[in-house]
Amino acid sequence: MNIFVFVKRVPDTESKIRIDRENNTIIEEELNFILSPYDEYAVEEALRVRETVGGKVTVFSIGPDEAKVVLKKALAMGADEAVLIKDDSPEAYDGLRIAKIISRLIKDKYPGYDLLLFGKQSVGADNAQVPAMVAEILGLPQVNVVTKLDIDDNKGTAIREIEGAAEKVSFPLPAVISAQKGLNEPRYETLKGIMMAKRKEIPLISLQDLGLTEEELLPRLELIKMDSPPAREAGKVIEEEPEDAAKKLVEFLHKEAKVI
Amino acid sequence: MNRKTQNLKKTGKTGRKSGMYNKVDKNIITQLEKIVGLKNVIVDPEKMVDYSHDEFSLDEIARNPDAVVKPVSTEEIAEICRLANTKKIPVTPRAGATGLCGGCVPAFGGIVVSVERMNRIIEIDMKNQMAEVEAGVNLRDFYAEVEEAGLFFPPHPGDESAMFGGLVATNAGGARAVKYGVIRNYIRGLEVVLPSGNVIRPGGKLMKSSSGYNLLNLFIGSEGTLGIVSHIIIQLMPPPAVLRSLIIPYDNLHDAIETVPLMIKRKILPLAVEFVPREVIVITENMLNKKWPCTQGNTYLLVILDAAGAEEMDRLSETVAEVCLEKGAIDVFVADDPKKQELVLDIRSKMYESIKEYNIETLDIVVPRGEIANHVEKIVEVQNKFGLWLPTYGHAADGNVHTHIMSARLEGGKIIPLSEDDWKEKLNQVRNELYRDCKDRGGMISGEHGIGIVKKDYLPYVIDKEEISLMKGIKHVFDPNNIMNPGKIFD
C-alpha cells in the first residue's frame, strides 16, 4: 500500500501569538513551531495502516526549509520517506493554492498512490479546505473528520464525526482521508528513529519543477486585516464571608448575569 | 474514604504535655489582633482544623493550635515572637503545609504563624540574577515569574503549592538535585525573625562569603526551630536551551536502577533520573485519563536531559540510549516537544496523588547512589515478607528513595485496602527494617522531607549522640525558652 501524508509546520498551539499589524503576519521571532497536531494523527494512522497491511509511508510538506523539522519528526515516528516542496512565499491562507500544488505534485511526480492522509485542518489557518479540494481536483472519494479508519486491500471504512452522531462510510481506494482528534494516540519517537531521521536525506521539489506558473500560484484570497481576539474581561471576585458571598453571587447571577 | 477527613473531629483533643508553656488567653488574643488585625487571627476550632496538620496521613500527630495568626510583614512576625517569647507560648511557623513529617503541626498548641499572606515576589534582580521573595510565595507563582523574566530556578520539589518558607525550612530537594543540587544551593540570603523577636539578615546577594560562621546555612533545613524565615534571596540561572525527556522501559527494576551508575560513569549528568514502576503508572493513568508514552516493560527510567544545543542533546541522548540498551532496556522513547514533556511530567508528579488515599507514610531514605539498587531490592523483599504494598519510586540518580507504606495490598493492578489491624503493627516493622537497611548502607532517614515529628524517634539511629547534643546546644543559643516550633527534630 502506497500511503501519502501531507503535513504542515505550524506555530505551537501553546505559544503566545503576536501580530505584526503592518504586514498582516504573525511575528515568528521567539515562536515555537510544531507539526500540526491533526497532521500528527494522520502520520500515526499511516504508520498503523502500514503495520497492518504493509506498504510504504511518504510524508510531504509544502513550505520553507524550516518545514524540514516536521518532516524529520514524521521520519522519526517511522515514516519511510519525506519530501519537501519548497515554497518560500508567505502564508496566504489560501487552501486552493495548496490543493493545486498537491494535486499537481502527485499527478506528475508521484502517481500510484492508494491513500492520501491529511489532518482535518491545520492549526493556525484552520480553514479545513485542502483535503476536500485535493479530493475534488483528483476526483477521489473523500472522508473527512475521521475518528476511526480500517483499510483493506482496495477499500476502506471510516467513522466520521457528524453533529450529535457518528457516520460510518465505506469507500474504494485510492481515497482522501482527513484525521480528527481521537483517531489514534500518536506514538512517541524513539531515539533510534530520531537518529535515523537525522541522517535521512529529504529531497526538495521546487514549484517550478511542478511546472506551475506564477499565475497559477497567485493566491485568490487577499488578507485584509489580521488581529488578535479582544482580551477577555477580568472575572469578578466576590470577597466576603461564605454566607454573604453566596447571597451576593445569587444576586449577581440573577440581576446582572441574568442566568437564573 | 480519606482517613484524614474522616477523623478530623478528633483533632484538637489529642493533647500532649504542654505544662512548660503558658496558655493563650483572651489578653494575648487581643494583643495578637492588635498586631495583625482582627480578621487575621483565627480562634474558631473548626476553622483552625486546616492548620492542625500537614500532608502526613495519620491524624494521631495532628493538633489544633490555640490561635492562628496571619502576619503580612517581618515586623508583625517580630512582634508576635516578642509577645510569645515573653509569655512563653509555643510558636509554630507554617507555609504551604505540603510537608510529610508534621513539621508545621503545632505539637504543643500555642500560636501558628501562617505566612500565607506574605506572598509577594519582591524583585527579580536581572543584574545579580537573583530574586527576593516573601516566605509565603509558592513555587507555582515563582516558576511563572522567573520564566517570564527569561531565567531558570532549577530545583523542582514535587508539590508546586509548597511555599518558600517551608522549602527553606526543610532544605527541599526534588528530582533535579542530581545535576543542580537542592534548595540550599540557591539560597543566598535570608531575613529571619529570631524567637526573641530580633531580626537578622544572614547572607545577601552574594556569590561568596567567608565571613564568620555560616548562619545562613544553619537556618536552611532547621525546620523552623531556630526562627521564622520572612524573606529569601534566591539565586537564579540562565535556562537550558534544550530539554528532552527519555522514557526507557525495562523488564525488571534491578536492571533499570543499575543503569544509573553506568550512566554517571560515562560522564552523563542528567537534569533528573527517576525510576517508576509500571503498576503505579497504570493507576495514575486511570486517575488522570492520560496515557504514558509506552506500555512495554514493568519499570521505567525517566531521564531528563538539558543541553546548550541540539547537537549536544543528540550526543548526550545517544550515550544514554547506548548504556540503557546495553543494560537490557527494551527501547528508548523521546518526548521532545513541550506538550509531551508536560504529559510525562504530569503523570510522574501525580503519582503520589494517585496512591495517596492509602498511603500511611512516605519514607525519604537517602543512600549513596551506588547502593540504590540493593536498597530497592531490600524493599521488595520487605514488601513480600509483610504483605503490604510498598510502591517505591523516585530519584534514581541522587540516592533518594521514596517508599510508600500503604494500608493496602496490590492484586492484579487493583488496590485492595487492608483493615487497620492488618497494617498498624506492620507499619513499625516495615519502617524498622528499611531504616536498618538504610543505616547499613551508610544512608540517612531523610533526604529532603525533614525529620519533623514523624521521624524524630529515628534520628538517633543515624546521627551520632554527640552531633545531636551539638544540635541541641545550637537550638538553645537561638531559642533558650524553647518556644520556636518545639517538639520537632529532637526532644
XYZ file of N, CA and C in Angstrom, chain B residues 142-347:
618
model
N 6.229 31.359 41.561
C 7.635 31.727 41.400
C 8.171 31.251 40.048
N 7.897 29.989 39.703
C 8.363 29.480 38.400
C 7.841 30.356 37.271
N 6.564 30.729 37.366
C 5.949 31.509 36.297
C 6.651 32.857 36.144
N 6.911 33.494 37.272
C 7.541 34.825 37.243
C 8.985 34.741 36.725
N 9.681 33.685 37.165
C 11.078 33.516 36.754
C 11.144 33.232 35.254
N 10.212 32.418 34.781
C 10.187 32.091 33.349
C 9.885 33.349 32.530
N 8.958 34.119 33.024
C 8.599 35.380 32.372
C 9.822 36.281 32.229
N 10.700 36.224 33.241
C 11.905 37.059 33.214
C 13.006 36.413 32.371
N 12.729 35.239 31.818
C 13.721 34.565 30.975
C 14.813 33.879 31.767
N 14.537 33.590 33.034
C 15.539 32.918 33.856
C 15.011 31.551 34.302
N 15.784 30.892 35.139
C 15.529 29.483 35.459
C 15.829 29.261 36.931
N 14.893 28.624 37.619
C 15.139 28.215 39.004
C 15.173 26.693 38.998
N 16.358 26.104 39.094
C 16.488 24.668 38.831
C 15.766 23.707 39.789
N 15.798 23.905 41.114
C 15.203 22.840 41.944
C 13.716 22.655 41.650
N 13.269 21.423 41.690
C 11.846 21.161 41.483
C 11.325 20.140 42.488
N 11.100 20.596 43.732
C 10.484 19.684 44.700
C 9.038 19.486 44.258
N 8.532 18.285 44.392
C 7.249 17.895 43.797
C 6.115 18.906 43.789
N 5.592 19.222 44.958
C 4.324 19.933 45.037
C 4.522 21.440 44.831
N 3.910 21.984 43.767
C 4.158 23.389 43.451
C 3.378 24.358 44.330
N 2.544 23.825 45.228
C 1.911 24.755 46.169
C 2.783 24.940 47.410
N 3.919 24.255 47.436
C 4.882 24.467 48.527
C 5.340 25.920 48.499
N 5.559 26.486 49.701
C 5.986 27.891 49.776
C 7.432 27.981 50.251
N 8.046 29.110 49.935
C 9.476 29.227 50.190
C 9.865 29.073 51.657
N 9.001 29.535 52.571
C 9.309 29.357 53.980
C 9.574 27.891 54.294
N 8.701 27.036 53.786
C 8.827 25.600 54.025
C 9.961 24.975 53.234
N 10.174 25.464 52.032
C 11.262 24.926 51.206
C 12.605 25.153 51.887
N 12.742 26.344 52.491
C 13.974 26.652 53.205
C 14.050 25.819 54.485
N 12.932 25.729 55.184
C 12.908 25.018 56.470
C 13.337 23.557 56.303
N 12.918 22.930 55.210
C 13.236 21.506 55.040
C 14.458 21.273 54.155
N 15.026 22.342 53.605
C 16.065 22.178 52.586
C 15.545 21.212 51.521
N 14.434 21.587 50.908
C 13.765 20.708 49.956
C 14.684 20.367 48.783
N 14.396 19.247 48.173
C 15.268 18.757 47.094
C 14.527 18.658 45.789
N 14.074 17.452 45.480
C 13.345 17.239 44.232
C 14.194 16.523 43.202
N 13.545 16.305 42.049
C 14.124 15.424 41.041
C 15.386 15.984 40.383
N 15.514 17.310 40.373
C 16.637 17.856 39.618
C 17.911 17.989 40.444
N 17.870 17.453 41.684
C 19.016 17.619 42.573
C 20.273 16.989 41.994
N 20.087 15.947 41.196
C 21.247 15.207 40.710
C 22.192 16.121 39.944
N 21.647 17.027 39.172
C 22.532 17.941 38.429
C 22.658 19.296 39.113
N 21.550 19.803 39.640
C 21.551 21.199 40.083
C 21.508 21.388 41.603
N 21.523 20.281 42.340
C 21.541 20.430 43.784
C 20.178 20.768 44.365
N 20.167 21.053 45.664
C 18.915 21.238 46.394
C 18.714 22.721 46.703
N 17.652 23.033 47.421
C 17.324 24.429 47.737
C 18.521 25.171 48.346
N 19.223 24.475 49.209
C 20.366 25.109 49.883
C 21.332 25.766 48.891
N 21.505 25.121 47.745
C 22.458 25.633 46.772
C 22.004 26.935 46.115
N 20.745 27.321 46.343
C 20.211 28.508 45.666
C 19.820 29.624 46.621
N 19.959 29.368 47.911
C 19.605 30.409 48.871
C 20.845 31.228 49.173
N 20.750 32.521 48.900
C 21.922 33.389 49.105
C 21.755 34.293 50.329
N 20.525 34.558 50.675
C 20.315 35.427 51.828
C 18.954 35.182 52.453
N 18.844 35.468 53.743
C 17.564 35.282 54.439
C 17.315 36.477 55.344
N 16.050 36.703 55.607
C 15.687 37.573 56.709
C 14.952 36.669 57.678
N 15.419 36.642 58.924
C 14.848 35.701 59.877
C 14.457 36.433 61.149
N 13.260 36.132 61.629
C 12.857 36.641 62.936
C 13.234 35.582 63.968
N 14.077 35.962 64.907
C 14.505 35.021 65.943
C 13.402 34.887 66.993
N 13.463 33.828 67.789
C 12.428 33.672 68.827
C 12.316 34.894 69.731
N 13.412 35.615 69.903
C 13.378 36.820 70.754
C 12.593 37.953 70.108
N 12.355 37.842 68.799
C 11.706 38.940 68.083
C 12.727 39.788 67.348
N 14.016 39.559 67.620
C 15.050 40.285 66.871
C 15.126 39.739 65.445
N 15.506 40.645 64.534
C 15.557 40.248 63.128
C 16.999 40.227 62.658
N 17.420 39.139 62.009
C 18.761 39.117 61.429
C 18.658 38.838 59.929
N 19.725 39.218 59.213
C 19.734 39.040 57.757
C 21.024 38.384 57.302
N 21.174 37.086 57.593
C 22.413 36.420 57.169
C 22.479 36.312 55.642
N 23.716 36.398 55.112
C 23.917 36.300 53.662
C 23.526 37.585 52.972
N 23.254 37.511 51.685
C 22.906 38.688 50.891
C 22.950 38.304 49.434
N 22.999 39.311 48.564
C 23.070 38.987 47.131
C 24.515 38.654 46.776
N 25.048 37.669 47.434
C 26.473 37.367 47.303
C 26.678 35.959 46.757
N 27.673 35.835 45.906
C 28.020 34.510 45.396
C 29.001 33.818 46.341
N 29.678 34.617 47.145
C 30.689 34.065 48.044
C 30.584 34.763 49.387
N 30.974 34.078 50.430
C 31.146 34.752 51.710
C 31.913 33.815 52.630
N 33.053 34.301 53.122
C 33.810 33.542 54.110
C 33.960 34.391 55.347
N 32.849 34.970 55.752
C 32.916 35.937 56.831
C 32.221 35.392 58.070
N 32.959 34.603 58.784
C 32.420 34.049 60.032
C 31.594 32.802 59.813
N 31.018 32.305 60.887
C 30.182 31.104 60.788
C 29.042 31.364 59.815
N 28.647 30.332 59.115
C 27.588 30.500 58.112
C 26.214 30.264 58.727
N 25.667 31.324 59.279
C 24.354 31.200 59.922
C 23.260 30.945 58.887
N 23.496 31.489 57.687
C 22.531 31.297 56.606
C 22.220 29.813 56.440
N 23.265 29.023 56.334
C 23.063 27.591 56.104
C 22.523 26.861 57.319
N 22.734 27.453 58.474
C 22.194 26.847 59.690
C 20.660 26.894 59.663
N 20.128 27.986 59.124
C 18.669 28.098 59.078
C 18.061 27.176 58.027
N 18.807 26.969 56.941
C 18.262 26.128 55.873
C 18.257 24.677 56.358
N 17.097 24.093 56.437
C 16.982 22.719 56.933
C 16.768 22.640 58.433
N 16.581 23.782 59.107
C 16.395 23.736 60.563
C 14.924 23.568 60.941
N 14.075 23.385 59.950
C 12.663 23.052 60.158
C 11.936 24.043 61.064
N 12.299 25.297 60.945
C 11.586 26.332 61.696
C 11.800 26.260 63.192
N 12.872 25.617 63.627
C 13.100 25.510 65.073
C 13.999 26.625 65.600
N 14.607 27.399 64.696
C 15.536 28.438 65.144
C 14.981 29.842 64.949
N 13.959 29.959 64.129
C 13.403 31.278 63.859
C 12.437 31.174 62.699
N 11.778 32.291 62.386
C 10.829 32.293 61.275
C 11.422 33.067 60.104
N 11.606 32.366 59.010
C 12.150 32.995 57.805
C 11.056 33.862 57.189
N 11.386 35.139 56.916
C 10.364 36.014 56.339
C 10.676 36.402 54.894
N 11.953 36.605 54.593
C 12.353 36.945 53.219
C 13.479 36.022 52.778
N 13.518 35.781 51.478
C 14.528 34.869 50.959
C 15.124 35.454 49.688
N 16.442 35.439 49.608
C 17.117 35.851 48.367
C 17.574 34.588 47.647
N 17.151 34.473 46.401
C 17.319 33.220 45.677
C 18.164 33.404 44.434
N 19.124 32.548 44.266
C 19.964 32.559 43.059
C 19.173 31.981 41.885
N 19.263 32.639 40.737
C 18.629 32.093 39.531
C 19.703 31.777 38.504
N 19.300 31.143 37.422
C 20.274 30.769 36.390
C 19.696 31.042 35.008
N 20.590 31.112 34.012
C 20.040 31.160 32.648
C 19.406 29.810 32.340
N 18.321 29.786 31.585
C 17.651 28.500 31.350
C 18.433 27.632 30.359
N 18.304 26.322 30.471
C 18.933 25.456 29.478
C 18.262 25.672 28.121
N 19.040 25.570 27.046
C 18.490 25.854 25.727
C 17.537 24.760 25.280
N 17.904 23.526 25.530
C 17.109 22.404 25.038
C 16.861 21.410 26.171
N 15.638 20.954 26.252
C 15.296 19.906 27.225
C 14.745 18.707 26.462
N 15.035 17.535 26.961
C 14.467 16.341 26.331
C 14.238 15.296 27.425
N 13.085 14.649 27.360
C 12.821 13.554 28.306
C 12.913 12.230 27.568
N 13.639 11.307 28.141
C 13.708 9.956 27.578
C 12.914 9.024 28.488
N 12.071 8.224 27.889
C 11.283 7.272 28.664
C 11.787 5.893 28.270
N 12.325 5.178 29.246
C 13.044 3.956 28.904
C 12.457 2.759 29.652
N 11.736 1.904 28.938
C 11.142 0.743 29.596
C 12.132 -0.413 29.797
N 11.988 -1.084 30.918
C 12.803 -2.264 31.241
C 11.861 -3.388 31.655
N 12.377 -4.611 31.528
C 11.602 -5.752 32.009
C 11.780 -5.973 33.491
N 12.859 -5.465 34.056
C 12.962 -5.575 35.513
C 13.649 -4.385 36.156
N 13.192 -4.147 37.378
C 13.588 -2.999 38.171
C 15.095 -2.933 38.376
N 15.671 -4.095 38.689
C 17.083 -4.122 39.035
C 17.945 -3.577 37.889
N 17.676 -4.061 36.675
C 18.449 -3.591 35.517
C 18.288 -2.090 35.331
N 17.056 -1.630 35.520
C 16.793 -0.199 35.333
C 17.657 0.617 36.281
N 17.645 0.244 37.548
C 18.374 1.049 38.525
C 19.881 0.901 38.341
N 20.295 -0.297 37.972
C 21.743 -0.495 37.795
C 22.296 0.264 36.594
N 21.410 0.719 35.732
C 21.876 1.516 34.586
C 22.428 2.861 35.053
N 21.846 3.364 36.152
C 22.141 4.742 36.544
C 23.621 4.993 36.850
N 24.249 4.156 37.714
C 25.684 4.393 37.934
C 26.518 4.267 36.646
N 26.048 3.428 35.728
C 26.794 3.284 34.464
C 26.725 4.571 33.651
N 25.555 5.213 33.712
C 25.372 6.481 33.015
C 26.344 7.515 33.579
N 26.401 7.539 34.909
C 27.260 8.524 35.562
C 28.734 8.223 35.261
N 29.038 6.930 35.172
C 30.395 6.514 34.827
C 30.779 7.005 33.429
N 29.774 7.086 32.548
C 30.050 7.575 31.188
C 30.016 9.107 31.143
N 30.049 9.713 32.317
C 30.126 11.183 32.465
C 28.885 11.904 31.942
N 27.732 11.237 32.063
C 26.476 11.900 31.723
C 25.852 12.364 33.027
N 25.515 13.631 33.095
C 24.861 14.147 34.284
C 23.491 14.686 33.886
N 22.466 13.836 33.980
C 21.141 14.300 33.554
C 20.568 15.313 34.540
N 19.594 16.065 34.057
C 18.859 17.003 34.905
C 18.121 16.220 35.992
N 17.575 15.079 35.596
C 16.871 14.224 36.556
C 16.841 12.800 36.032
N 16.896 11.861 36.950
C 16.676 10.468 36.591
C 15.703 9.889 37.604
N 14.545 9.485 37.136
C 13.541 8.927 38.030
C 13.289 7.483 37.632
N 13.073 6.635 38.628
C 12.617 5.291 38.262
C 11.187 5.141 38.738
N 10.357 4.572 37.872
C 8.939 4.463 38.194
C 8.413 3.084 37.803
N 7.709 2.442 38.713
C 7.157 1.129 38.389
C 5.880 1.252 37.561
N 5.686 0.351 36.647
C 4.514 0.382 35.773
C 3.211 0.370 36.578
N 3.203 -0.425 37.681
C 1.947 -0.573 38.437
C 1.405 0.784 38.918
N 2.311 1.674 39.325
C 1.842 2.983 39.791
C 1.458 3.859 38.597
N 2.187 3.701 37.506
C 1.849 4.462 36.285
C 0.410 4.156 35.872
N 0.059 2.879 35.868
C -1.275 2.481 35.397
C -2.355 3.128 36.265
N -2.137 3.113 37.578
C -3.123 3.714 38.491
C -3.228 5.221 38.227
N -2.077 5.860 37.983
C -2.087 7.300 37.718
C -2.732 7.606 36.361
N -2.427 6.777 35.356
C -3.046 6.948 34.027
C -4.564 6.944 34.164
N -5.072 6.003 34.936
C -6.518 5.878 35.097
C -7.100 7.078 35.821
N -6.358 7.572 36.823
C -6.862 8.714 37.575
C -6.940 9.952 36.680
N -5.893 10.153 35.856
C -5.801 11.373 35.050
C -6.468 11.231 33.694
N -6.778 9.985 33.327
C -7.243 9.701 31.978
C -6.242 10.199 30.933
N -4.981 9.892 31.184
C -3.911 10.243 30.250
C -3.076 8.994 30.008
N -2.352 9.001 28.904
C -1.582 7.796 28.561
C -0.087 8.044 28.643
N 0.586 7.172 29.380
C 2.054 7.146 29.423
C 2.548 6.762 28.026
N 3.731 7.252 27.624
C 4.194 7.045 26.246
C 4.298 5.595 25.776
N 4.487 4.640 26.670
C 4.607 3.278 26.161
C 4.032 2.289 27.164
N 3.732 1.113 26.661
C 3.115 0.104 27.522
C 4.061 -1.060 27.816
N 5.195 -1.082 27.110
C 6.120 -2.199 27.338
C 6.779 -2.104 28.706
N 7.279 -3.250 29.178
C 8.115 -3.270 30.376
C 7.340 -3.129 31.668
N 8.032 -3.333 32.801
C 7.359 -3.137 34.086
C 8.010 -2.073 34.957
N 9.131 -1.520 34.475
C 9.773 -0.415 35.188
C 10.287 0.575 34.148
N 10.205 1.846 34.476
C 10.738 2.832 33.534
C 11.794 3.684 34.198
N 12.769 4.053 33.409
C 13.628 5.162 33.811
C 13.125 6.368 33.039
N 12.981 7.460 33.754
C 12.649 8.724 33.100
C 13.901 9.580 33.227
N 14.562 9.793 32.102
C 15.808 10.555 32.128
C 15.553 11.900 31.460
N 15.752 12.977 32.204
C 15.560 14.304 31.617
C 16.936 14.921 31.396
N 17.166 15.318 30.159
C 18.472 15.889 29.819
C 18.295 17.364 29.482
N 19.304 18.162 29.807
C 19.327 19.528 29.316
C 20.654 19.743 28.612
N 20.632 20.610 27.623
C 21.848 20.844 26.861
C 21.815 22.236 26.275
N 23.018 22.677 25.829
C 23.136 24.033 25.292
C 22.659 24.105 23.849
N 22.554 22.950 23.181
C 22.110 22.977 21.787
C 21.695 21.597 21.322
N 21.145 21.558 20.096
C 20.602 20.307 19.565
C 21.681 19.233 19.378
N 22.861 19.671 18.914
C 23.949 18.708 18.677
C 24.337 18.007 19.972
N 24.533 18.842 21.011
C 24.942 18.291 22.305
C 23.849 17.358 22.834
N 22.600 17.766 22.639
C 21.485 16.949 23.111
C 21.497 15.569 22.448
N 21.736 15.560 21.147
C 21.769 14.273 20.440
C 22.917 13.398 20.952
N 24.047 14.039 21.171
C 25.204 13.275 21.651
C 24.890 12.668 23.032
N 24.349 13.502 23.935
C 24.024 13.017 25.285
C 22.999 11.885 25.212
N 21.939 12.124 24.418
C 20.887 11.102 24.427
C 21.369 9.807 23.785
N 22.241 9.920 22.794
C 22.760 8.687 22.198
C 23.565 7.871 23.205
N 24.356 8.573 24.000
C 25.138 7.849 25.015
C 24.215 7.204 26.037
N 23.212 7.969 26.483
C 22.270 7.403 27.455
C 21.600 6.155 26.867
N 21.155 6.274 25.609
C 20.465 5.149 24.974
C 21.382 3.929 24.888
N 22.617 4.183 24.526
C 23.588 3.095 24.415
C 23.713 2.336 25.747
N 23.927 3.111 26.819
C 24.112 2.498 28.139
C 22.853 1.713 28.528
N 21.687 2.311 28.289
C 20.434 1.667 28.699
C 20.205 0.376 27.912
N 20.413 0.447 26.608
C 20.147 -0.730 25.781
C 21.134 -1.854 26.129
N 22.371 -1.474 26.432
C 23.355 -2.486 26.864
C 22.893 -3.187 28.132
N 22.187 -2.432 28.967
C 21.791 -2.980 30.275
C 20.401 -3.634 30.178
N 19.894 -3.791 28.978
C 18.649 -4.548 28.822
C 17.386 -3.734 28.634
N 17.524 -2.422 28.399
C 16.326 -1.618 28.148
C 15.638 -2.113 26.880
N 14.296 -2.010 26.858
C 13.546 -2.516 25.706
C 13.630 -1.534 24.535
N 13.557 -0.258 24.831
C 13.619 0.773 23.794
C 13.876 2.110 24.484
N 14.049 3.166 23.706
C 14.212 4.492 24.292
C 13.249 5.440 23.579
N 12.231 5.899 24.299
C 11.252 6.813 23.723
C 11.618 8.253 24.081
N 11.244 9.167 23.188
C 11.674 10.552 23.354
C 10.471 11.483 23.457
N 10.477 12.320 24.448
C 9.491 13.415 24.497
C 10.275 14.706 24.315
N 10.123 15.297 23.135
C 10.886 16.483 22.784
C 10.063 17.749 22.910
N 8.817 17.681 22.409
C 8.057 18.926 22.411
C 7.440 19.156 23.791
N 7.224 20.433 24.113
C 6.786 20.792 25.462
C 5.536 20.042 25.910
N 4.604 19.809 24.990
C 3.356 19.176 25.384
C 3.600 17.751 25.870
N 4.435 17.028 25.129
C 4.700 15.638 25.517
C 5.505 15.580 26.803
N 6.465 16.502 26.915
C 7.252 16.513 28.150
C 6.352 16.803 29.337
N 5.423 17.715 29.118
C 4.499 18.087 30.182
C 3.646 16.888 30.599
N 3.189 16.144 29.606
C 2.351 14.986 29.888
C 3.112 13.976 30.760
N 4.340 13.698 30.364
C 5.152 12.734 31.107
C 5.383 13.229 32.538
N 5.726 14.510 32.655
C 5.976 15.069 33.985
C 4.701 15.114 34.814
N 3.584 15.355 34.125
C 2.314 15.419 34.832
C 2.004 14.059 35.456
N 2.144 13.014 34.654
C 1.880 11.673 35.189
C 2.853 11.377 36.324
